[in-house]
Amino acid sequence: MPTTTPPVTAPTGVGHLRGDESFPTAARRSLADPQLRRNLRHATTTIRAKSAGVIAEQSDWEQLRTAGAAIKADTLRRLPDLLEQLEEKVTGAGGVVHWAADAVEANRVVTDLVRATGADRVIKVKSMATQEIGLNEALEAAGITAVETDLAELIVQLGDDRPSHILVPAIHRNRAEIREIFLREMPGVDPALTDDPTALAAAARRFLRETFLSTPVAVSGANFAVAETGTLAVVESEGNGRMCLTLPETLITVMGVEKVVPTWRDLEVFLQLLPRASTGERMNPYTSMWTGVTPGDGPQTFHLVLLDNGRSAVLADEVGRQALRCIRCSACLNVCPVYERAGGHAYGSVYPGPIGAVLSPQLTGIEDNASLPYASTLCGACYDACPVKINIPELLVHLRAEAVESRPRPTAESIAMAAAAYTMDRPRLYAAGQRAARLSRLAGRRGRGLPPPLNGWTASRDLPEPPAQTFREWWAGR
Amino acid sequence: MRIALFVTCLADTMFPQAATATVRLLERLGHEVVFPTEQTCCGQMHVNTGYQREAVPLVRRHVRVFDPYDVIVAPSGSCVGSVRHQHATVARRAGDVRLASRAESVAERTYELSELLVDVLGVTDVGAYYPHRVTYHPTCHSLRMLRVGDRPRQLLGAVRGLDLVELPAAEQCCGFGGTFAVKNPETSTAMLADKMRHVLSTGADVCAAGDVSCLMHIGGGLSRLRTGVRTVHLAEILASTEQSGTVSVASAGRS
Ligand code: SF4
């Protein structure tokens, strides 16, 4: 990738990578919703336990993680070559490859392709890439209806809601809420529907079956693309994705450029890592793979849209590029104590949780998501959980430095930080500062209240009594 | 053994009892403790808030001050984590390769208290006496950045009179995270609430940890709720003996 031109980030005004509010503001709303917090705690605790159980069974889990990280790092090093190889193989197998620099271009390509078929409705396989670029909205503007077929995604779509988790988009909803959404929004639903999961799934199946059989165009994402053969892969749990991938006449796949892997042998590593890390399953229930088109079997027209949308900019950053290793397993979300309390919507992007806190600001440019790298205590649970060993805490710290350096200075914070650094580089001034701080606190309200912006701290916590002596005073006096 | 104490700015200013306890403990075990007075702060607050440029002189100072010593100890998992995992990065980002390699060398000689005791000094029974019901919060940086593992619990397990009770969901972050608690106060408070609930569920009268910043956070919350549960640094427990008469509970929070 050229390094001389400035990196191009994802465009504004299209897609879902930016929120309208900063993280702390958006989080406040979720934190005030006890039902939402109960749903989230229950769901993340359950997935965490299930995943930990099946990971413990795998004696070579650490070696697998190392292999996964190494394959992805190698892939990113020679990404342009691998993508060209992929294009050649897909084309050779009867598919058509389109390169989209950003969300606007990708939406235009897909819209034109659907229009050319004459269809006014498409069925969709759950896909992060198409959410990222806001494809459903773009299709709607062109008079085309997109029907989500993943159960959780359908719940979000019918509820006119936003997804809040990578893998479980409706994680913030419980059964009772889902039943209400179905009763309100699903055409032809049985009014006696209960909130039993089987009954809810059956209702969705009835609704989707008709759609599958009558829609000739499908849009999917891809979990992986194998460069050596031009094979695309989608892994899912429900089988609805497989319906979309096999029944329609035309299949359009939108894929982030980082999803390519060099060979089938490499794929094997990820097919072990992904299900255990994400859903806590030993093997993925449905793994669908296709290579171009096969006469008389499955879609007869196949288009692959290779999406950049800021990824080249991420790749250009030596520290930041590891974020492109992500296989969207969502393990980091499920172990993150901040995600568990604040919920996915607080991140304002289709990518929530720890990976969202680093990937979104990298794709959009730090200015547009400057609060996200601070949405973490740097506890490191995400790094431990990540099956491809993305050092998310390192990335967070790296991006915080970018956020500070991109801001016009001075700010109140930058002045305080510079003053603190100045003092801390002068031991006598530092010791004098310690004494002064103690005196002012003793004279004041015994440390109960702090001035803004530090009063957020003392709203729920007491500061300790200032000690009679600092350590260095004690040491000097022994 | 001659051991240099890296006191850390927070312990120096707000929780000297954690540092004095470290000194008393190591001296009782027959070691010489030196305190290089030119030290101030490792710069972790600056680095973690995004002020890496401002942190460069602090890293340089830390390296200069501690380079002459073979063994360095700090009563703080997160400050040792910063020395070990951030100093070289900060130096490299600033383009100072020489400083980066010196920082790496200092980092190799810097230990968190439980690491020093178990790995370097080879002791788990430090002869302490502490007749209290204690639960231990492992702290994220000790747990994940340093991988101190069960060393603190080996040490606590050998303390006479001490009743160690398991903390539920111990590995979950308490919600402090330095400036996180200031920038995201509501989320931080929600995390703290769960941590306190778990601490209270143990029936312990003392919550211990190896990091005064987490103790300040948890202790501040426990104090606000008037729970009567105290927060105490690991060093204070290990320093107390039957003879020393310091078996009363020192408090890192408001009592
Ligand atoms: S960053 Fe790692 S843990 Fe998080 S979704 Fe991506 S692969 Fe999974």
XYZ file of C-alpha atoms and ligand atoms in Angstrom, chain A residues 166 277 323 325-333 354-355 382 385-390 392, ligand 1:
30
model
C -21.238 -8.456 16.982
C -14.045 -18.253 21.306
C -6.725 -4.692 14.694
C -6.472 -9.570 12.459
C -9.915 -9.557 14.088
C -12.164 -12.473 13.121
C -15.229 -10.853 14.787
C -15.668 -13.631 17.313
C -16.824 -11.127 19.971
C -14.961 -12.880 22.799
C -13.535 -9.514 23.820
C -17.036 -8.084 24.225
C -13.015 -3.520 23.125
C -12.454 -4.219 19.423
C -9.897 -8.615 26.118
C -9.607 -13.660 25.461
C -8.723 -12.738 21.882
C -8.157 -15.860 19.766
C -5.794 -13.970 17.453
C -3.959 -12.203 20.302
C -4.742 -8.624 19.380
C -6.098 -4.282 22.590
S -10.617 -8.485 18.744
Fe -10.190 -10.652 19.088
S -11.662 -11.222 20.677
Fe -12.405 -9.304 19.834
S -13.826 -9.892 18.218
Fe -11.833 -9.635 17.242
S -10.915 -11.658 17.223
Fe -12.584 -11.709 18.681
